[in-house]
Coordinates of C-alpha atoms in Angstrom, one line a residue:
X4 CA 93.6 87.0 80.8
X5 CA 90.5 88.5 81.0
X6 CA 89.3 85.7 83.8
X7 CA 92.5 86.1 85.5
X8 CA 93.0 89.8 86.1
X9 CA 89.0 89.8 87.1
X10 CA 90.4 87.1 89.7
X11 CA 93.1 88.8 90.9
X12 CA 91.5 92.0 91.6
X13 CA 88.8 89.9 93.4
X14 CA 91.0 88.5 95.9
X15 CA 92.9 92.2 96.3
X16 CA 89.5 93.7 97.3
X17 CA 87.2 90.9 98.8
X18 CA 90.3 89.1 100.8
X19 CA 92.7 91.0 100.9
X20 CA 91.7 94.4 101.6
X21 CA 93.1 96.3 99.2
X22 CA 91.1 99.3 97.9
X23 CA 89.7 98.9 94.1
X24 CA 91.5 102.4 93.2
X25 CA 95.1 100.5 94.2
X26 CA 94.7 97.4 92.1
X27 CA 93.2 99.2 89.2
X28 CA 96.0 102.0 89.4
X29 CA 98.4 99.4 89.9
X30 CA 97.5 97.2 87.0
X31 CA 97.4 100.3 84.7
X32 CA 101.1 101.5 85.6
X33 CA 102.0 97.9 84.9
X34 CA 99.9 97.4 81.2
X35 CA 101.8 101.1 80.5
X36 CA 104.4 99.7 81.2
X37 CA 105.1 96.3 79.0
X38 CA 103.0 98.0 76.4
X39 CA 106.5 101.2 77.2
X40 CA 108.7 98.3 76.7
X41 CA 107.2 96.1 74.2
X42 CA 107.6 100.2 71.9
X43 CA 110.8 100.9 73.4
X44 CA 112.1 97.7 72.2
X45 CA 110.1 96.9 69.2
X46 CA 109.2 100.0 67.4
X47 CA 105.7 99.1 66.8
X48 CA 102.5 98.4 68.9
X49 CA 100.8 96.4 65.9
X50 CA 98.9 92.9 66.2
X51 CA 99.8 92.3 62.4
X52 CA 103.7 92.2 62.5
X53 CA 104.4 89.6 65.2
X54 CA 106.6 88.2 63.3
X55 CA 109.6 87.3 65.9
X56 CA 110.2 85.5 68.5
X57 CA 110.6 88.6 71.6
X58 CA 106.9 90.4 69.7
X59 CA 105.2 86.9 70.3
X60 CA 106.7 86.9 73.8
X61 CA 105.0 90.6 74.0
X62 CA 102.0 89.9 72.8

């Protein structure tokens, strides 16, 4: 994931001229929304209790 994220950020910043603070803000918001949805649905963020298909999907 870190390689993919770096690639997307490099493309946005270097080729499309998107400021780094914008891409960082967008990706941070998306990550927070993912964790928020995961917690609201599963009531845990523990990696030790990934025993269902939905939890595996979030992970």
